[in-house]
CSV table of C-alpha atoms and ligand atoms in Angstrom, one decimal:
chain,number,residue,atom,x,y,z
A,1,MET,CA,-8.0,-12.8,18.6
A,2,SER,CA,-7.5,-9.4,20.2
A,3,ILE,CA,-6.7,-6.4,18.0
A,4,THR,CA,-5.5,-3.0,19.0
A,5,LEU,CA,-5.3,-0.3,16.4
A,6,GLU,CA,-2.9,2.6,17.0
A,7,VAL,CA,-2.2,5.6,14.9
A,8,GLU,CA,1.2,7.1,15.2
A,9,GLU,CA,2.9,10.1,13.8
A,10,PRO,CA,6.4,8.9,14.3
A,11,GLU,CA,7.7,12.3,15.4
A,12,LYS,CA,6.2,11.7,18.8
A,13,HIS,CA,8.6,8.8,19.1
A,14,GLN,CA,11.4,10.9,17.7
A,15,LYS,CA,10.7,13.6,20.3
A,16,LYS,CA,11.1,11.1,23.1
A,17,VAL,CA,14.3,9.9,21.4
A,18,MET,CA,15.7,13.4,21.1
A,19,GLU,CA,14.9,14.2,24.7
A,20,LYS,CA,16.8,11.1,25.7
A,21,MET,CA,19.7,12.2,23.6
A,22,GLY,CA,19.7,15.4,25.6
A,23,ASN,CA,18.1,17.6,23.0
A,24,SER,CA,14.9,18.9,24.7
A,25,ASP,CA,14.1,21.8,22.4
A,26,SER,CA,10.9,23.2,24.0
A,27,SER,CA,9.8,24.7,20.6
A,28,PHE,CA,9.1,21.2,19.2
A,29,THR,CA,6.5,21.3,16.5
A,30,ASN,CA,4.6,18.4,15.1
A,31,ALA,CA,6.3,17.2,11.8
A,32,MET,CA,2.9,17.1,10.1
A,33,GLU,CA,2.4,20.8,10.8
A,34,LEU,CA,5.9,21.6,9.7
A,35,ALA,CA,5.3,19.8,6.4
A,36,GLN,CA,2.1,21.8,5.9
A,37,MET,CA,4.0,25.0,6.5
A,38,GLY,CA,6.4,23.9,3.7
A,39,ILE,CA,9.7,24.3,5.6
A,40,SER,CA,12.9,24.0,3.6
A,41,SER,CA,15.2,22.8,6.3
A,42,VAL,CA,15.0,20.4,9.2
A,43,PRO,CA,14.5,22.1,12.6
A,44,ASN,CA,17.2,21.4,15.2
A,45,CYS,CA,15.0,19.2,17.4
A,46,TYR,CA,14.9,16.6,14.6
A,47,ILE,CA,18.6,16.6,13.6
A,48,LEU,CA,20.3,13.5,14.7
A,49,PRO,CA,24.0,13.4,15.9
A,50,PRO,CA,26.1,12.4,12.8
A,51,GLU,CA,26.7,8.8,14.0
A,52,HIS,CA,22.9,8.2,14.1
A,53,ARG,CA,22.1,9.7,10.7
A,54,PRO,CA,21.0,7.5,7.8
A,55,ASN,CA,23.3,6.9,4.9
A,56,ILE,CA,20.8,7.6,2.2
A,57,SER,CA,23.3,8.6,-0.5
A,58,GLN,CA,25.0,5.2,-0.2
A,59,ASN,CA,21.8,3.3,-0.4
A,60,LEU,CA,22.3,2.2,-4.0
A,61,PRO,CA,19.8,0.0,-5.7
A,62,SER,CA,22.2,-2.9,-5.4
A,63,SER,CA,21.7,-2.9,-1.6
A,64,THR,CA,18.1,-4.3,-2.3
A,65,ALA,CA,19.2,-6.8,-5.0
A,66,ASP,CA,19.2,-10.1,-3.1
A,67,LEU,CA,16.6,-9.5,-0.4
A,68,PRO,CA,14.3,-12.6,-0.2
A,69,VAL,CA,10.9,-12.6,-1.8
A,70,ILE,CA,8.8,-15.7,-1.1
A,71,ASP,CA,5.9,-16.7,-3.4
A,72,LEU,CA,3.3,-18.2,-1.0
A,73,SER,CA,1.3,-19.8,-3.9
A,74,MET,CA,4.1,-22.5,-3.8
A,75,LEU,CA,2.3,-23.8,-0.6
A,76,GLU,CA,-0.3,-25.4,-2.8
A,77,ASN,CA,2.1,-27.8,-4.6
A,78,SER,CA,3.8,-30.5,-2.4
A,79,ILE,CA,7.2,-30.3,-4.2
A,80,LEU,CA,7.3,-26.5,-4.4
A,81,ARG,CA,6.1,-26.4,-0.7
A,82,GLU,CA,9.4,-28.1,0.4
A,83,LEU,CA,11.4,-25.6,-1.6
A,84,LEU,CA,9.4,-22.8,0.0
A,85,ILE,CA,10.2,-24.1,3.5
A,86,LYS,CA,13.9,-24.0,2.6
A,87,GLN,CA,13.7,-20.5,1.3
A,88,VAL,CA,11.9,-19.4,4.5
A,89,SER,CA,14.6,-21.0,6.6
A,90,PHE,CA,17.3,-19.3,4.7
A,91,ALA,CA,15.6,-15.9,4.8
A,92,CYS,CA,14.9,-16.2,8.6
A,93,LYS,CA,18.6,-17.2,9.3
A,94,GLU,CA,20.2,-14.6,7.0
A,95,PHE,CA,18.0,-11.6,7.5
A,96,GLY,CA,15.2,-12.3,10.0
A,97,PHE,CA,13.1,-10.8,7.2
A,98,PHE,CA,11.4,-11.6,3.8
A,99,GLN,CA,8.7,-10.2,1.6
A,100,VAL,CA,5.7,-12.3,0.5
A,101,ILE,CA,3.8,-12.2,-2.7
A,102,ASN,CA,0.7,-14.2,-3.8
A,103,HIS,CA,-0.3,-14.3,-0.1
A,104,GLY,CA,-4.0,-14.3,-0.7
A,105,ILE,CA,-4.9,-10.8,0.6
A,106,PRO,CA,-6.6,-9.1,-2.4
A,107,LEU,CA,-5.0,-5.9,-3.6
A,108,SER,CA,-8.3,-4.0,-3.0
A,109,VAL,CA,-8.2,-4.9,0.7
A,110,ILE,CA,-4.6,-3.6,0.9
A,111,SER,CA,-5.3,-0.4,-1.0
A,112,ASP,CA,-8.5,0.3,1.0
A,113,ALA,CA,-6.5,0.1,4.2
A,114,VAL,CA,-3.9,2.5,2.8
A,115,ASP,CA,-6.6,4.9,1.6
A,116,THR,CA,-8.3,4.8,5.0
A,117,ALA,CA,-5.0,5.6,6.8
A,118,ALA,CA,-4.3,8.5,4.3
A,119,GLU,CA,-7.8,9.9,4.8
A,120,PHE,CA,-7.3,9.7,8.5
A,121,PHE,CA,-4.0,11.6,8.5
A,122,ASP,CA,-5.5,14.3,6.3
A,123,LEU,CA,-8.1,15.1,8.9
A,124,PRO,CA,-7.7,18.1,11.3
A,125,LYS,CA,-6.5,17.1,14.8
A,126,GLU,CA,-9.9,17.6,16.4
A,127,SER,CA,-11.7,15.3,14.0
A,128,LYS,CA,-9.0,12.6,14.5
A,129,MET,CA,-9.8,12.6,18.3
A,130,HIS,CA,-13.5,12.1,17.6
A,131,LEU,CA,-12.7,8.8,15.8
A,132,ALA,CA,-11.0,7.2,18.8
A,133,SER,CA,-12.7,3.8,19.5
A,134,ASN,CA,-11.8,0.2,20.3
A,135,ASN,CA,-14.4,-1.3,18.0
A,136,ILE,CA,-12.8,-2.3,14.6
A,137,HIS,CA,-16.3,-3.1,13.2
A,138,GLU,CA,-17.5,0.5,13.4
A,139,PRO,CA,-18.3,1.7,9.8
A,140,VAL,CA,-15.4,4.2,9.9
A,141,ARG,CA,-13.0,1.4,10.8
A,142,LYS,CA,-14.4,-1.3,8.5
A,143,LYS,CA,-11.8,-1.1,5.8
A,144,MET,CA,-8.9,-1.2,8.2
A,145,GLY,CA,-10.7,-3.9,10.2
A,146,ASP,CA,-11.0,-6.0,7.0
A,147,TYR,CA,-7.3,-5.7,6.4
A,148,ALA,CA,-6.5,-6.5,10.1
A,149,GLU,CA,-8.5,-9.7,9.9
A,150,ALA,CA,-6.9,-10.7,6.6
A,151,VAL,CA,-3.4,-10.1,7.9
A,152,HIS,CA,-4.3,-12.1,11.1
A,153,MET,CA,-5.1,-15.1,8.8
A,154,LEU,CA,-1.9,-14.6,6.9
A,155,ASN,CA,0.1,-14.5,10.2
A,156,VAL,CA,-1.4,-17.9,11.1
A,157,LYS,CA,-0.3,-19.3,7.8
A,158,LEU,CA,3.2,-17.8,8.0
A,159,MET,CA,3.7,-19.1,11.6
A,160,GLU,CA,3.0,-22.7,10.3
A,161,VAL,CA,5.6,-22.3,7.6
A,162,ILE,CA,8.2,-20.8,9.9
A,163,PHE,CA,7.6,-23.5,12.5
A,164,GLU,CA,8.1,-26.2,9.9
A,165,SER,CA,11.3,-24.4,8.8
A,166,LEU,CA,12.5,-24.9,12.4
A,167,GLY,CA,11.7,-28.6,12.3
A,168,LEU,CA,8.6,-28.1,14.6
A,169,ARG,CA,5.1,-29.3,13.9
A,170,ALA,CA,3.2,-26.9,11.6
A,171,ASP,CA,0.4,-26.7,14.2
A,172,TYR,CA,2.8,-25.9,17.1
A,173,LEU,CA,1.1,-23.4,19.5
A,174,GLN,CA,-1.8,-23.1,17.0
A,175,LYS,CA,-4.6,-22.4,19.5
A,176,ASP,CA,-2.5,-19.8,21.3
A,177,ILE,CA,-1.6,-18.1,18.0
A,178,GLU,CA,-5.2,-18.0,16.8
A,179,GLN,CA,-6.2,-16.4,20.1
A,180,GLY,CA,-3.1,-14.2,20.1
A,181,PHE,CA,-2.7,-10.4,20.4
A,182,GLN,CA,-2.4,-8.1,17.3
A,183,VAL,CA,-1.4,-4.5,17.5
A,184,MET,CA,-1.7,-2.4,14.3
A,185,THR,CA,0.1,0.9,13.9
A,186,ALA,CA,-0.5,3.3,11.0
A,187,ASN,CA,2.6,5.5,10.6
A,188,CYS,CA,2.7,8.7,8.6
A,189,TYR,CA,6.1,10.2,7.6
A,190,PRO,CA,5.7,13.6,5.9
A,191,ALA,CA,8.2,14.5,3.1
A,192,CYS,CA,11.4,15.8,4.7
A,193,PRO,CA,13.5,18.5,3.0
A,194,GLU,CA,16.8,17.1,4.4
A,195,PRO,CA,16.3,13.3,4.8
A,196,ASN,CA,20.0,12.8,5.5
A,197,LEU,CA,19.7,14.5,8.8
A,198,ALA,CA,16.8,12.7,10.5
A,199,LEU,CA,15.0,9.4,10.7
A,200,GLY,CA,11.3,8.5,10.7
A,201,LEU,CA,11.8,5.8,13.3
A,202,PRO,CA,15.2,4.9,15.0
A,203,PRO,CA,16.7,1.4,14.8
A,204,HIS,CA,14.7,-1.2,16.8
A,205,SER,CA,13.3,-4.7,16.7
A,206,ASP,CA,9.6,-5.4,17.3
A,207,TYR,CA,8.5,-7.5,20.2
A,208,GLY,CA,6.0,-10.1,18.8
A,209,PHE,CA,6.5,-13.2,16.8
A,210,LEU,CA,6.0,-11.6,13.4
A,211,THR,CA,5.4,-8.0,12.1
A,212,ILE,CA,3.7,-7.7,8.8
A,213,ILE,CA,4.3,-4.3,7.1
A,214,LEU,CA,2.6,-2.6,4.3
A,215,GLN,CA,4.6,0.4,2.9
A,216,THR,CA,3.5,2.9,0.3
A,217,HIS,CA,7.0,4.1,-0.6
A,218,ASN,CA,10.6,2.9,0.0
A,219,GLY,CA,11.8,3.9,3.4
A,220,LEU,CA,12.0,0.8,5.5
A,221,GLU,CA,15.5,-0.4,6.1
A,222,ILE,CA,16.6,-3.6,7.7
A,223,MET,CA,20.0,-4.4,9.2
A,224,ASP,CA,21.6,-7.5,7.7
A,225,PHE,CA,23.8,-9.7,9.9
A,226,ASN,CA,26.9,-7.9,8.6
A,227,LYS,CA,25.4,-4.8,10.1
A,228,ASN,CA,24.7,-3.1,6.8
A,229,TRP,CA,21.5,-1.2,6.3
A,230,ARG,CA,19.4,-2.6,3.4
A,231,SER,CA,16.6,-0.7,1.8
A,232,VAL,CA,13.4,-2.8,1.5
A,233,PRO,CA,11.9,-2.1,-1.9
A,234,VAL,CA,8.1,-1.7,-2.3
A,235,ILE,CA,6.5,-4.6,-4.2
A,236,LEU,CA,3.0,-3.8,-5.5
A,237,GLY,CA,0.6,-6.0,-3.5
A,238,GLY,CA,3.6,-7.5,-1.6
A,239,LEU,CA,4.0,-7.5,2.2
A,240,VAL,CA,7.1,-7.3,4.4
A,241,VAL,CA,7.4,-10.0,7.1
A,242,GLN,CA,9.9,-9.4,10.0
A,243,LEU,CA,10.8,-11.7,12.8
A,244,GLY,CA,10.3,-10.2,16.3
A,245,ASP,CA,11.9,-10.9,19.7
A,246,GLN,CA,9.3,-13.6,20.6
A,247,MET,CA,10.5,-15.6,17.6
A,248,GLU,CA,14.1,-15.3,18.6
A,249,VAL,CA,13.1,-16.6,22.1
A,250,LEU,CA,11.0,-19.5,20.8
A,251,SER,CA,13.6,-20.6,18.3
A,252,ASN,CA,16.2,-20.5,21.1
A,253,GLY,CA,18.3,-18.2,19.0
A,254,ARG,CA,18.2,-20.1,15.7
A,255,TYR,CA,16.5,-17.1,14.2
A,256,LYS,CA,17.1,-13.5,15.3
A,257,SER,CA,14.7,-10.6,15.4
A,258,ALA,CA,15.1,-8.1,12.6
A,259,VAL,CA,16.6,-4.7,13.5
A,260,HIS,CA,15.0,-2.1,11.3
A,261,GLN,CA,14.5,1.7,10.9
A,262,ALA,CA,12.4,4.1,8.8
A,263,THR,CA,14.2,6.7,6.6
A,264,LEU,CA,12.5,9.8,5.2
A,265,ASN,CA,12.1,11.0,1.6
A,266,PRO,CA,12.4,14.5,0.3
A,267,VAL,CA,9.4,14.4,-2.2
A,268,LYS,CA,6.6,12.2,-0.9
A,269,ARG,CA,4.7,11.6,2.3
A,270,ARG,CA,5.2,7.9,3.2
A,271,LEU,CA,2.6,5.7,5.0
A,272,SER,CA,3.2,2.3,6.6
A,273,ILE,CA,0.9,0.0,8.4
A,274,ALA,CA,2.7,-2.4,10.8
A,275,SER,CA,0.8,-5.3,12.2
A,276,ILE,CA,2.5,-7.0,15.2
A,277,HIS,CA,1.4,-10.5,16.2
A,278,SER,CA,2.1,-12.1,19.5
A,279,LEU,CA,0.6,-14.5,22.0
A,280,ALA,CA,-2.0,-13.2,24.4
A,281,LEU,CA,-0.8,-10.3,26.6
A,282,GLU,CA,0.0,-12.4,29.7
A,283,LYS,CA,1.0,-15.7,27.9
A,284,LYS,CA,4.8,-16.5,28.3
A,285,VAL,CA,6.8,-17.5,25.2
A,286,GLN,CA,9.6,-20.0,26.1
A,287,PRO,CA,12.2,-21.6,23.8
A,288,ALA,CA,10.7,-24.7,22.2
A,289,GLN,CA,11.9,-27.8,24.1
A,290,GLU,CA,12.6,-29.5,20.7
A,291,LEU,CA,15.2,-26.8,20.0
A,292,VAL,CA,17.1,-27.1,23.3
A,293,ASN,CA,19.8,-29.7,23.4
A,294,GLU,CA,23.5,-30.1,24.2
A,295,GLN,CA,24.6,-28.2,21.2
A,296,HIS,CA,22.0,-25.5,21.8
A,297,PRO,CA,21.6,-25.0,25.5
A,298,LEU,CA,18.6,-23.0,26.8
A,299,SER,CA,19.5,-19.5,25.9
A,300,TYR,CA,16.5,-17.3,26.7
A,301,LYS,CA,14.2,-16.5,29.6
A,302,GLY,CA,10.5,-16.9,29.0
A,303,THR,CA,8.6,-13.6,28.4
A,304,SER,CA,5.1,-12.2,27.7
A,305,PHE,CA,3.9,-9.1,25.9
A,306,ARG,CA,3.0,-7.7,29.3
A,307,ASP,CA,6.7,-8.2,30.5
A,308,PHE,CA,7.7,-6.2,27.4
A,309,LEU,CA,5.3,-3.3,28.1
A,310,ASP,CA,6.6,-3.2,31.7
A,311,PHE,CA,10.1,-3.0,30.3
A,312,LEU,CA,9.2,-0.2,27.9
A,313,SER,CA,7.7,1.9,30.7
A,314,SER,CA,10.6,1.7,33.0
A,315,ASN,CA,13.8,1.6,30.8
A,316,ASP,CA,15.8,3.7,28.4
A,317,ILE,CA,15.1,1.9,25.1
A,318,LEU,CA,17.9,3.8,23.3
A,319,HIS,CA,20.6,2.2,25.4
A,320,LEU,CA,19.0,-1.2,26.4
A,321,LYS,CA,17.4,-3.6,23.9
A,322,TYR,CA,14.7,-5.8,25.4
A,323,ILE,CA,16.0,-9.0,23.7
A,324,ASP,CA,19.3,-8.5,25.5
A,325,THR,CA,17.6,-8.7,28.9
A,326,LEU,CA,16.2,-12.1,27.9
A,327,ARG,CA,19.5,-13.7,26.9
A,328,LYS,CA,20.9,-16.1,29.5
A,329,ASN,CA,24.5,-15.7,28.3
A,330,PRO,CA,24.7,-12.3,26.6
B,401,LIG,O1,7.4,2.5,8.7
B,401,LIG,C1,8.0,1.4,8.6
B,401,LIG,O2,8.3,0.9,7.5
B,401,LIG,C2,8.4,0.7,9.9
B,401,LIG,C3,7.4,0.8,11.0
B,401,LIG,C4,7.9,0.1,12.2
B,401,LIG,O3,9.0,-0.4,12.3
B,401,LIG,C5,7.0,-0.1,13.4
B,401,LIG,O4,5.9,0.5,13.4
B,401,LIG,O5,7.4,-0.8,14.3
B,402,LIG,FE1,9.2,-1.8,13.9
C-alpha cells in the first residue's frame, strides 16, 4: 500500500477556479486568514457567477431523506449478506454513493483523526510547514496514520462487496487493490458569512475506485442522476463512500462516478478527510472482460492514476471532465 497525505485549504483550489473563470483578483487573501479577521461579507474573488452558486435555501431536509445508508454488520450473516449486496448494487446504480455504518473503524480512531486535522489547521503557517513529511508513522502523524490504515482495510472490504454486486468474484484484482495507492486530503472550510455566494469545492468526480469521506458538519452534496444536488447528512461514526472514475471504467459504465461539491456554512468551520483509493500509480484499469458483451460493448479506454495526473496538469478541468476523455462513444 502506498499512502500520500495532503492537507488542503480549499480556497487554493477555489483561487485556481476563479482565475480560470476570468476573475484574477490580485488581492486574493487566504480564506482562513479572512475568517480570523471576522469578515461579514464574501470578498469578490470568492463570489461565483449566479449559475455556479449553491442553492442552499432550497436544500430542505427532505433532499437527504432517501440517501442510502448501508449497515456493514450485515456482512456477517449469510442471508443478510445477500440483501446487503442488493442494497449496494442499488445505491451504486442510483447514486454512485452510499454511507456506511458498523464498518468496524472505532469511533475513537475517527475522532482522533478529526482532532489531529483540527489541531493542524489551528497552527500558524510556519509551524505547519515544519510538519511536512512523507512518513505516516512519525509520532505527530500517528493518529492520522492509524485512521489511514483502518480506512485502507475498509476499502478492501468495500471493493469485495461492490465487485460481488457487479457479478464479479469478490477477490477480483485483490492483490492489486491491497497494493494500491491511497491519497488522503484533509480539507478545512472556514465559516462563511454568505454561503449562498461561494462554494468550498466546485463540482467534480474523484479519480480512484472509491473515496471514503469523513465530514464534521453537513456540507457535502452529491448530484443524483436527475441532476439534483442532495445534501449528505452527517451520521455520527458513519462514513461516506463515493464511486470514482476508475470504478466507472472497470464496471464498463454499469456504475457511474459520483459528482459532488462542498458547500459552506455561516456558523461553523467544517473539516473533511477524503481518502481516495486507486490501483498503483502506473497500473492501468480496464473495463472487466466479464462486463463486456453484445449488449454492453467496450465503452472506456484503460487508464492509470498517472494518466489522470498528466491530464490534470495540462487541461482546463472546469470545462473538460477526465471521465469524458475515456468514453469511447461520448
Ligand atoms: O469536503 C468534502 O466533503 C468533499 C471533499 C472532496 O470532494 C475531495 O477532497 O475530493
Ligand atoms: Fe472529491
